[in-house]
Amino acid sequence: MYEGYRWVVAAERQVVREPLTWPDPGPGQLLLRTEASLVSAGTELAIYTGIHQGLANPNARWPKYPQPMGYMAVARVVATGSEVSNYRAGDRLLTSTGHATFATVEVGSGRFWPLPEGIPAEQAVFARMARTAFAAIAQAEVTAAQSVAIVGLGIVGQIALRLFRAAGAHPIAGVDPVTMRRQAAARGGASRLFASTEEAAPALRTEWDGGADLVVDATGWASALPGALALARDAGRVIVLGSPRGTAADVDFYTDLHRRSLRVIGAHDSGIGPRVRDGFPWTTERVVPACIAYLSDGRLPVADLITHAVPAERLPELYHGLLEEKERYLGCVLLWQS
């Protein structure tokens, strides 16, 4: 038996440490000890503050209070089941597991991937978030020499920006009201920076021959969609990457979308799944190893995005900071082992 704890949101704005005991792994299982886990600010804060759509939807299976938190980690195998032959204690993995001392995973579940030793844990864990951001790359189809505007420069927006740059997009603009985030976007390759879509729209229409070829909305707010539409050139594309909370009441679908022949495309993390779908070849087994390689070879630098890498018991402090001190908090990592 292995003793530790996990972080759980018990009710709105109530995050608690839940003591837990993990048994030895079953025949086809691995028991993992967490090294680092990354806070997914959009999803986790939506659950923590009670605005996630699934909380109020009786037909949704997830999330529900009490909700275990987190889904991105770096971990090591500490024990293997009797039927496991291709993993051993000490193996290092990138995982879709949570903010917990340990985790049990099924071999073949698609929830973990081999991870090389050379990447520090607090950086390596960003490869799992890169899978989320890669959904926008996958839906974009063509990016080389195309202009891209990223609206919302939280972690998923920052990583999307850097992935688009690596994929050949040019030029790139970043839009966010937070100065620190715009500075990070400049380091990541954005050549134009704006505090709002109202500021960006007339500038990009003039400088970019009518607007951006591609706009990525990474804000996580449905109300931001009208502003994102305004940045796209006629017949351009708008990819909704950040899971939108709330409603977009001010969209004039005829004037802002239909008459301009815009394409609005959803790009959710779950779209990159375990199997190839018709016309969509992107799978976790293709994308996640690529994201790990991008971190390893420097094509996706993330060290400068980490504002806080703190002991795991300080998760409540990170939630508060991400909500209330946006000029200081961006990439937040929990460290589970000294």
mmCIF file of C-alpha atoms in Angstrom:
data_model
loop_
_atom_site.group_PDB
_atom_site.id
_atom_site.type_symbol
_atom_site.label_atom_id
_atom_site.label_comp_id
_atom_site.label_asym_id
_atom_site.label_seq_id
_atom_site.Cartn_x
_atom_site.Cartn_y
_atom_site.Cartn_z
ATOM 1 C CA MET A 1 0.000 0.000 0.000
ATOM 2 C CA TYR A 2 1.165 3.514 -0.823
ATOM 3 C CA GLU A 3 0.012 6.548 1.137
ATOM 4 C CA GLY A 4 -0.322 10.093 -0.138
ATOM 5 C CA TYR A 5 -3.003 12.582 -1.110
ATOM 6 C CA ARG A 6 -4.760 14.184 -4.032
ATOM 7 C CA TRP A 7 -6.299 17.601 -4.538
ATOM 8 C CA VAL A 8 -10.095 17.698 -4.819
ATOM 9 C CA VAL A 9 -12.533 20.566 -5.372
ATOM 10 C CA ALA A 10 -15.234 19.607 -2.878
ATOM 11 C CA ALA A 11 -17.584 22.473 -3.753
ATOM 12 C CA GLU A 12 -17.409 25.876 -5.393
ATOM 13 C CA ARG A 13 -14.149 27.593 -4.337
ATOM 14 C CA GLN A 14 -13.325 24.813 -1.876
ATOM 15 C CA VAL A 15 -10.145 22.907 -2.764
ATOM 16 C CA VAL A 16 -9.029 20.330 -0.198
ATOM 17 C CA ARG A 17 -6.310 17.750 0.301
ATOM 18 C CA GLU A 18 -7.817 14.272 0.364
ATOM 19 C CA PRO A 19 -5.625 11.608 2.030
ATOM 20 C CA LEU A 20 -5.561 8.484 -0.088
ATOM 21 C CA THR A 21 -4.038 5.023 -0.117
ATOM 22 C CA TRP A 22 -3.082 3.340 -3.378
ATOM 23 C CA PRO A 23 -2.971 -0.470 -3.544
ATOM 24 C CA ASP A 24 -0.387 -2.493 -5.425
ATOM 25 C CA PRO A 25 -1.094 -2.414 -9.171
ATOM 26 C CA GLY A 26 -3.349 -5.041 -10.735
ATOM 27 C CA PRO A 27 -2.077 -7.508 -13.365
ATOM 28 C CA GLY A 28 -2.144 -5.060 -16.309
ATOM 29 C CA GLN A 29 -1.498 -1.880 -14.365
ATOM 30 C CA LEU A 30 1.307 0.496 -13.445
ATOM 31 C CA LEU A 31 1.587 2.407 -10.203
ATOM 32 C CA LEU A 32 3.150 5.822 -10.793
ATOM 33 C CA ARG A 33 4.652 8.381 -8.434
ATOM 34 C CA THR A 34 4.141 11.957 -9.577
ATOM 35 C CA GLU A 35 7.149 14.216 -10.083
ATOM 36 C CA ALA A 36 5.355 17.318 -11.356
ATOM 37 C CA SER A 37 1.849 18.285 -12.435
ATOM 38 C CA LEU A 38 0.744 21.300 -14.453
ATOM 39 C CA VAL A 39 -2.241 23.467 -13.556
ATOM 40 C CA SER A 40 -4.670 23.770 -16.467
ATOM 41 C CA ALA A 41 -5.937 27.229 -15.611
ATOM 42 C CA GLY A 42 -8.931 27.236 -17.959
ATOM 43 C CA THR A 43 -10.437 23.892 -17.020
ATOM 44 C CA GLU A 44 -9.426 23.815 -13.371
ATOM 45 C CA LEU A 45 -10.498 27.352 -12.544
ATOM 46 C CA ALA A 46 -13.825 26.810 -14.319
ATOM 47 C CA ILE A 47 -14.443 23.858 -12.006
ATOM 48 C CA TYR A 48 -13.091 25.658 -8.941
ATOM 49 C CA THR A 49 -15.242 28.764 -9.507
ATOM 50 C CA GLY A 50 -18.343 26.773 -10.473
ATOM 51 C CA ILE A 51 -18.732 28.014 -14.051
ATOM 52 C CA HIS A 52 -17.868 24.798 -15.916
ATOM 53 C CA GLN A 53 -20.876 23.807 -18.034
ATOM 54 C CA GLY A 54 -20.780 20.198 -16.879
ATOM 55 C CA LEU A 55 -21.453 21.124 -13.259
ATOM 56 C CA ALA A 56 -24.972 22.353 -14.016
ATOM 57 C CA ASN A 57 -25.777 19.762 -16.681
ATOM 58 C CA PRO A 58 -27.481 16.703 -15.164
ATOM 59 C CA ASN A 59 -26.622 14.663 -18.255
ATOM 60 C CA ALA A 60 -22.892 15.409 -18.042
ATOM 61 C CA ARG A 61 -20.780 12.784 -16.312
ATOM 62 C CA TRP A 62 -17.898 15.173 -15.706
ATOM 63 C CA PRO A 63 -17.054 17.294 -13.788
ATOM 64 C CA LYS A 64 -19.033 16.746 -10.590
ATOM 65 C CA TYR A 65 -18.241 17.761 -7.040
ATOM 66 C CA PRO A 66 -16.240 16.420 -5.309
ATOM 67 C CA GLN A 67 -13.959 16.585 -8.352
ATOM 68 C CA PRO A 68 -10.335 15.342 -8.332
ATOM 69 C CA MET A 69 -8.206 17.956 -10.050
ATOM 70 C CA GLY A 70 -5.517 17.959 -12.714
ATOM 71 C CA TYR A 71 -4.830 15.898 -15.820
ATOM 72 C CA MET A 72 -1.226 16.626 -16.824
ATOM 73 C CA ALA A 73 1.775 15.156 -15.046
ATOM 74 C CA VAL A 74 5.263 13.716 -15.222
ATOM 75 C CA ALA A 75 5.626 10.522 -13.201
ATOM 76 C CA ARG A 76 7.830 7.480 -12.659
ATOM 77 C CA VAL A 77 6.826 3.851 -12.462
ATOM 78 C CA VAL A 78 7.180 2.538 -8.904
ATOM 79 C CA ALA A 79 5.513 -0.860 -9.355
ATOM 80 C CA THR A 80 4.183 -3.010 -12.207
ATOM 81 C CA GLY A 81 1.442 -5.609 -12.406
ATOM 82 C CA SER A 82 2.160 -9.294 -12.869
ATOM 83 C CA GLU A 83 1.233 -9.238 -16.578
ATOM 84 C CA VAL A 84 3.289 -6.139 -17.461
ATOM 85 C CA SER A 85 6.525 -6.877 -19.310
ATOM 86 C CA ASN A 86 7.373 -3.704 -21.243
ATOM 87 C CA TYR A 87 7.635 -1.270 -18.310
ATOM 88 C CA ARG A 88 9.723 -1.387 -15.172
ATOM 89 C CA ALA A 89 10.273 0.587 -11.994
ATOM 90 C CA GLY A 90 12.020 3.876 -12.685
ATOM 91 C CA ASP A 91 10.601 4.408 -16.177
ATOM 92 C CA ARG A 92 9.705 8.055 -16.738
ATOM 93 C CA LEU A 93 6.358 8.930 -18.310
ATOM 94 C CA LEU A 94 4.263 11.876 -19.422
ATOM 95 C CA THR A 95 0.733 11.195 -18.199
ATOM 96 C CA SER A 96 -2.868 12.345 -18.260
ATOM 97 C CA THR A 97 -3.096 11.928 -14.488
ATOM 98 C CA GLY A 98 -3.907 14.477 -11.823
ATOM 99 C CA HIS A 99 -2.650 16.435 -8.859
ATOM 100 C CA ALA A 100 -1.907 13.413 -6.668
ATOM 101 C CA THR A 101 1.059 11.732 -5.031
ATOM 102 C CA PHE A 102 0.465 8.513 -6.963
ATOM 103 C CA ALA A 103 -1.650 7.310 -9.879
ATOM 104 C CA THR A 104 -2.706 3.909 -11.192
ATOM 105 C CA VAL A 105 -2.954 3.499 -14.970
ATOM 106 C CA GLU A 106 -3.872 0.634 -17.263
ATOM 107 C CA VAL A 107 -1.287 -0.406 -19.825
ATOM 108 C CA GLY A 108 -2.797 0.340 -23.235
ATOM 109 C CA SER A 109 -5.135 3.033 -21.882
ATOM 110 C CA GLY A 110 -3.543 5.801 -23.950
ATOM 111 C CA ARG A 111 -3.001 7.873 -20.797
ATOM 112 C CA PHE A 112 0.800 7.870 -20.722
ATOM 113 C CA TRP A 113 3.827 8.122 -23.011
ATOM 114 C CA PRO A 114 7.565 7.430 -22.586
ATOM 115 C CA LEU A 115 9.525 10.520 -21.613
ATOM 116 C CA PRO A 116 13.288 11.004 -22.019
ATOM 117 C CA GLU A 117 15.427 11.936 -19.047
ATOM 118 C CA GLY A 118 16.889 15.126 -20.476
ATOM 119 C CA ILE A 119 13.915 17.450 -19.943
ATOM 120 C CA PRO A 120 13.347 18.873 -16.432
ATOM 121 C CA ALA A 121 10.009 17.672 -15.047
ATOM 122 C CA GLU A 122 8.597 21.180 -14.644
ATOM 123 C CA GLN A 123 9.158 21.748 -18.382
ATOM 124 C CA ALA A 124 8.379 18.247 -19.650
ATOM 125 C CA VAL A 125 4.852 18.398 -18.239
ATOM 126 C CA PHE A 126 4.049 21.130 -20.771
ATOM 127 C CA ALA A 127 4.130 18.491 -23.518
ATOM 128 C CA ARG A 128 0.709 17.362 -22.311
ATOM 129 C CA MET A 129 -0.657 20.909 -22.623
ATOM 130 C CA ALA A 130 0.970 21.090 -26.052
ATOM 131 C CA ARG A 131 -1.318 18.258 -27.133
ATOM 132 C CA THR A 132 -4.269 20.535 -26.283
ATOM 133 C CA ALA A 133 -2.797 23.454 -28.211
ATOM 134 C CA PHE A 134 -1.915 21.166 -31.130
ATOM 135 C CA ALA A 135 -5.642 20.733 -31.769
ATOM 136 C CA ALA A 136 -5.561 24.190 -33.366
ATOM 137 C CA ILE A 137 -2.615 23.216 -35.575
ATOM 138 C CA ALA A 138 -4.439 20.071 -36.671
ATOM 139 C CA GLN A 139 -7.581 21.995 -37.595
ATOM 140 C CA ALA A 140 -5.661 24.774 -39.356
ATOM 141 C CA GLU A 141 -4.630 22.402 -42.184
ATOM 142 C CA VAL A 142 -2.129 24.845 -43.699
ATOM 143 C CA THR A 143 -0.035 27.288 -41.654
ATOM 144 C CA ALA A 144 3.224 28.016 -43.525
ATOM 145 C CA ALA A 145 3.456 31.664 -44.630
ATOM 146 C CA GLN A 146 -0.046 32.375 -43.316
ATOM 147 C CA SER A 147 -0.838 35.177 -40.881
ATOM 148 C CA VAL A 148 -2.141 34.082 -37.480
ATOM 149 C CA ALA A 149 -3.667 36.071 -34.621
ATOM 150 C CA ILE A 150 -3.875 34.418 -31.195
ATOM 151 C CA VAL A 151 -6.539 35.910 -28.918
ATOM 152 C CA GLY A 152 -6.002 35.004 -25.269
ATOM 153 C CA LEU A 153 -2.413 34.488 -24.151
ATOM 154 C CA GLY A 154 -2.766 32.172 -21.210
ATOM 155 C CA ILE A 155 -0.764 28.958 -21.275
ATOM 156 C CA VAL A 156 -2.720 27.267 -24.063
ATOM 157 C CA GLY A 157 -2.566 30.438 -26.177
ATOM 158 C CA GLN A 158 1.165 30.838 -25.553
ATOM 159 C CA ILE A 159 1.907 27.259 -26.565
ATOM 160 C CA ALA A 160 -0.359 27.503 -29.612
ATOM 161 C CA LEU A 161 1.527 30.631 -30.674
ATOM 162 C CA ARG A 162 4.872 28.853 -30.421
ATOM 163 C CA LEU A 163 3.587 25.799 -32.260
ATOM 164 C CA PHE A 164 2.267 27.968 -35.094
ATOM 165 C CA ARG A 165 5.614 29.706 -35.317
ATOM 166 C CA ALA A 166 7.395 26.337 -35.483
ATOM 167 C CA ALA A 167 4.942 25.282 -38.213
ATOM 168 C CA GLY A 168 5.898 28.271 -40.353
ATOM 169 C CA ALA A 169 3.117 30.768 -39.676
ATOM 170 C CA HIS A 170 4.112 34.368 -40.429
ATOM 171 C CA PRO A 171 3.402 36.987 -39.248
ATOM 172 C CA ILE A 172 1.878 36.271 -35.829
ATOM 173 C CA ALA A 173 -0.060 38.647 -33.573
ATOM 174 C CA GLY A 174 -0.946 38.195 -29.915
ATOM 175 C CA VAL A 175 -3.923 39.784 -28.175
ATOM 176 C CA ASP A 176 -4.372 39.938 -24.395
ATOM 177 C CA PRO A 177 -5.018 42.710 -21.848
ATOM 178 C CA VAL A 178 -2.277 41.434 -19.502
ATOM 179 C CA THR A 179 1.120 43.050 -20.152
ATOM 180 C CA MET A 180 3.157 40.111 -18.840
ATOM 181 C CA ARG A 181 1.382 37.755 -21.233
ATOM 182 C CA ARG A 182 2.047 40.014 -24.212
ATOM 183 C CA GLN A 183 5.718 40.116 -23.266
ATOM 184 C CA ALA A 184 5.794 36.308 -23.192
ATOM 185 C CA ALA A 185 4.121 36.225 -26.612
ATOM 186 C CA ALA A 186 6.821 38.518 -27.985
ATOM 187 C CA ARG A 187 9.475 36.106 -26.742
ATOM 188 C CA GLY A 188 7.541 33.307 -28.409
ATOM 189 C CA GLY A 189 7.539 34.943 -31.826
ATOM 190 C CA ALA A 190 4.642 37.409 -32.022
ATOM 191 C CA SER A 191 5.605 40.465 -34.062
ATOM 192 C CA ARG A 192 2.430 42.454 -33.304
ATOM 193 C CA LEU A 193 0.907 42.768 -29.847
ATOM 194 C CA PHE A 194 -2.402 44.281 -28.804
ATOM 195 C CA ALA A 195 -4.270 44.702 -25.532
ATOM 196 C CA SER A 196 -7.692 44.098 -27.107
ATOM 197 C CA THR A 197 -9.388 42.940 -30.287
ATOM 198 C CA GLU A 198 -10.824 46.454 -30.625
ATOM 199 C CA GLU A 199 -7.258 47.745 -30.898
ATOM 200 C CA ALA A 200 -6.086 44.882 -33.093
ATOM 201 C CA ALA A 201 -8.877 44.774 -35.691
ATOM 202 C CA PRO A 202 -8.237 48.064 -37.554
ATOM 203 C CA ALA A 203 -4.468 47.597 -37.395
ATOM 204 C CA LEU A 204 -4.536 44.073 -38.830
ATOM 205 C CA ARG A 205 -7.043 44.999 -41.521
ATOM 206 C CA THR A 206 -4.592 47.671 -42.699
ATOM 207 C CA GLU A 207 -1.303 45.843 -42.188
ATOM 208 C CA TRP A 208 -2.357 42.321 -43.155
ATOM 209 C CA ASP A 209 -4.386 42.951 -46.311
ATOM 210 C CA GLY A 210 -7.807 42.700 -44.706
ATOM 211 C CA GLY A 211 -7.004 40.723 -41.569
ATOM 212 C CA ALA A 212 -5.526 37.446 -40.399
ATOM 213 C CA ASP A 213 -5.696 34.299 -42.499
ATOM 214 C CA LEU A 214 -6.289 32.406 -39.266
ATOM 215 C CA VAL A 215 -7.509 33.522 -35.842
ATOM 216 C CA VAL A 216 -7.207 31.294 -32.772
ATOM 217 C CA ASP A 217 -9.527 32.110 -29.876
ATOM 218 C CA ALA A 218 -7.785 30.766 -26.777
ATOM 219 C CA THR A 219 -9.626 32.952 -24.263
ATOM 220 C CA GLY A 220 -12.010 30.338 -22.904
ATOM 221 C CA TRP A 221 -14.905 32.813 -23.079
ATOM 222 C CA ALA A 222 -17.722 32.633 -25.623
ATOM 223 C CA SER A 223 -18.165 36.393 -25.285
ATOM 224 C CA ALA A 224 -14.755 36.840 -26.945
ATOM 225 C CA LEU A 225 -15.905 35.287 -30.231
ATOM 226 C CA PRO A 226 -17.211 38.498 -31.864
ATOM 227 C CA GLY A 227 -13.820 40.119 -31.332
ATOM 228 C CA ALA A 228 -12.037 37.100 -32.782
ATOM 229 C CA LEU A 229 -14.267 37.164 -35.872
ATOM 230 C CA ALA A 230 -13.365 40.818 -36.412
ATOM 231 C CA LEU A 231 -9.663 39.969 -36.769
ATOM 232 C CA ALA A 232 -10.114 37.508 -39.646
ATOM 233 C CA ARG A 233 -9.916 38.477 -43.287
ATOM 234 C CA ASP A 234 -12.905 37.663 -45.482
ATOM 235 C CA ALA A 235 -12.989 33.894 -46.159
ATOM 236 C CA GLY A 236 -10.590 33.399 -43.257
ATOM 237 C CA ARG A 237 -10.768 30.847 -40.472
ATOM 238 C CA VAL A 238 -11.466 31.220 -36.762
ATOM 239 C CA ILE A 239 -10.488 28.287 -34.551
ATOM 240 C CA VAL A 240 -12.055 28.087 -31.095
ATOM 241 C CA LEU A 241 -9.329 26.469 -28.993
ATOM 242 C CA GLY A 242 -10.069 27.607 -25.445
ATOM 243 C CA SER A 243 -13.189 25.826 -24.150
ATOM 244 C CA PRO A 244 -15.763 28.661 -24.249
ATOM 245 C CA ARG A 245 -17.640 29.431 -21.026
ATOM 246 C CA GLY A 246 -20.896 31.366 -21.164
ATOM 247 C CA THR A 247 -22.651 32.580 -24.306
ATOM 248 C CA ALA A 248 -21.845 34.906 -27.197
ATOM 249 C CA ALA A 249 -24.937 37.077 -27.267
ATOM 250 C CA ASP A 250 -23.597 39.819 -29.540
ATOM 251 C CA VAL A 251 -22.714 37.828 -32.664
ATOM 252 C CA ASP A 252 -24.324 39.230 -35.801
ATOM 253 C CA PHE A 253 -24.156 35.984 -37.743
ATOM 254 C CA TYR A 254 -25.117 37.574 -41.055
ATOM 255 C CA THR A 255 -22.758 40.561 -40.998
ATOM 256 C CA ASP A 256 -19.888 39.165 -38.942
ATOM 257 C CA LEU A 257 -19.752 35.597 -40.248
ATOM 258 C CA HIS A 258 -22.110 34.560 -43.045
ATOM 259 C CA ARG A 259 -21.630 37.505 -45.409
ATOM 260 C CA ARG A 260 -17.852 37.357 -44.909
ATOM 261 C CA SER A 261 -17.633 33.619 -45.692
ATOM 262 C CA LEU A 262 -15.769 32.882 -42.475
ATOM 263 C CA ARG A 263 -15.200 29.364 -41.205
ATOM 264 C CA VAL A 264 -15.492 28.805 -37.453
ATOM 265 C CA ILE A 265 -13.896 25.548 -36.306
ATOM 266 C CA GLY A 266 -13.917 23.877 -32.902
ATOM 267 C CA ALA A 267 -10.609 22.423 -31.679
ATOM 268 C CA HIS A 268 -11.033 20.511 -28.413
ATOM 269 C CA ASP A 269 -8.319 18.435 -26.755
ATOM 270 C CA SER A 270 -10.484 15.314 -27.044
ATOM 271 C CA GLY A 271 -10.505 15.628 -30.838
ATOM 272 C CA ILE A 272 -7.002 14.172 -30.802
ATOM 273 C CA GLY A 273 -7.922 10.686 -29.688
ATOM 274 C CA PRO A 274 -6.593 7.139 -29.781
ATOM 275 C CA ARG A 275 -7.885 6.281 -33.269
ATOM 276 C CA VAL A 276 -7.724 7.794 -36.756
ATOM 277 C CA ARG A 277 -11.013 9.331 -37.837
ATOM 278 C CA ASP A 278 -12.222 9.862 -41.391
ATOM 279 C CA GLY A 279 -10.161 12.647 -42.913
ATOM 280 C CA PHE A 280 -8.451 13.451 -39.598
ATOM 281 C CA PRO A 281 -5.221 11.517 -39.061
ATOM 282 C CA TRP A 282 -4.156 13.120 -35.770
ATOM 283 C CA THR A 283 -4.004 10.680 -32.863
ATOM 284 C CA THR A 284 -2.468 10.871 -29.403
ATOM 285 C CA GLU A 285 0.178 8.346 -30.443
ATOM 286 C CA ARG A 286 1.222 10.659 -33.271
ATOM 287 C CA VAL A 287 0.856 14.045 -31.594
ATOM 288 C CA VAL A 288 2.137 13.532 -28.033
ATOM 289 C CA PRO A 289 5.532 12.043 -28.998
ATOM 290 C CA ALA A 290 5.920 14.917 -31.460
ATOM 291 C CA CYS A 291 5.208 17.447 -28.706
ATOM 292 C CA ILE A 292 7.762 15.740 -26.459
ATOM 293 C CA ALA A 293 10.294 15.954 -29.297
ATOM 294 C CA TYR A 294 9.539 19.661 -29.798
ATOM 295 C CA LEU A 295 10.350 20.328 -26.134
ATOM 296 C CA SER A 296 13.427 18.135 -26.239
ATOM 297 C CA ASP A 297 15.009 19.714 -29.323
ATOM 298 C CA GLY A 298 14.117 23.306 -28.500
ATOM 299 C CA ARG A 299 11.436 23.932 -31.096
ATOM 300 C CA LEU A 300 8.935 24.502 -28.280
ATOM 301 C CA PRO A 301 10.665 26.489 -25.512
ATOM 302 C CA VAL A 302 8.591 26.717 -22.335
ATOM 303 C CA ALA A 303 10.996 27.560 -19.493
ATOM 304 C CA ASP A 304 10.196 31.268 -19.732
ATOM 305 C CA LEU A 305 6.460 30.548 -19.370
ATOM 306 C CA ILE A 306 6.882 29.089 -15.875
ATOM 307 C CA THR A 307 6.159 31.754 -13.277
ATOM 308 C CA HIS A 308 5.629 29.367 -10.356
ATOM 309 C CA ALA A 309 7.026 25.888 -9.673
ATOM 310 C CA VAL A 310 6.091 25.209 -6.059
ATOM 311 C CA PRO A 311 5.615 22.318 -3.620
ATOM 312 C CA ALA A 312 2.376 20.445 -4.253
ATOM 313 C CA GLU A 313 0.772 21.562 -0.995
ATOM 314 C CA ARG A 314 0.522 25.114 -2.373
ATOM 315 C CA LEU A 315 -2.166 24.484 -5.013
ATOM 316 C CA PRO A 316 -4.727 26.810 -3.325
ATOM 317 C CA GLU A 317 -2.189 29.643 -3.600
ATOM 318 C CA LEU A 318 -1.842 29.002 -7.340
ATOM 319 C CA TYR A 319 -5.598 29.038 -7.904
ATOM 320 C CA HIS A 320 -5.841 32.362 -6.078
ATOM 321 C CA GLY A 321 -2.955 33.845 -8.033
ATOM 322 C CA LEU A 322 -4.234 32.710 -11.426
ATOM 323 C CA LEU A 323 -7.603 34.283 -10.635
ATOM 324 C CA GLU A 324 -6.531 37.486 -8.911
ATOM 325 C CA GLU A 325 -2.924 38.273 -9.923
ATOM 326 C CA LYS A 326 -2.762 37.711 -13.659
ATOM 327 C CA GLU A 327 0.286 39.965 -14.056
ATOM 328 C CA ARG A 328 2.311 37.548 -11.911
ATOM 329 C CA TYR A 329 0.883 34.085 -12.614
ATOM 330 C CA LEU A 330 1.048 32.199 -15.923
ATOM 331 C CA GLY A 331 2.618 28.730 -16.037
ATOM 332 C CA CYS A 332 2.063 27.057 -12.666
ATOM 333 C CA VAL A 333 3.591 23.686 -11.786
ATOM 334 C CA LEU A 334 3.243 21.547 -8.657
ATOM 335 C CA LEU A 335 6.395 19.713 -7.580
ATOM 336 C CA TRP A 336 5.688 16.438 -5.790
ATOM 337 C CA GLN A 337 9.202 15.274 -4.933
ATOM 338 C CA SER A 338 12.316 17.007 -3.681
#
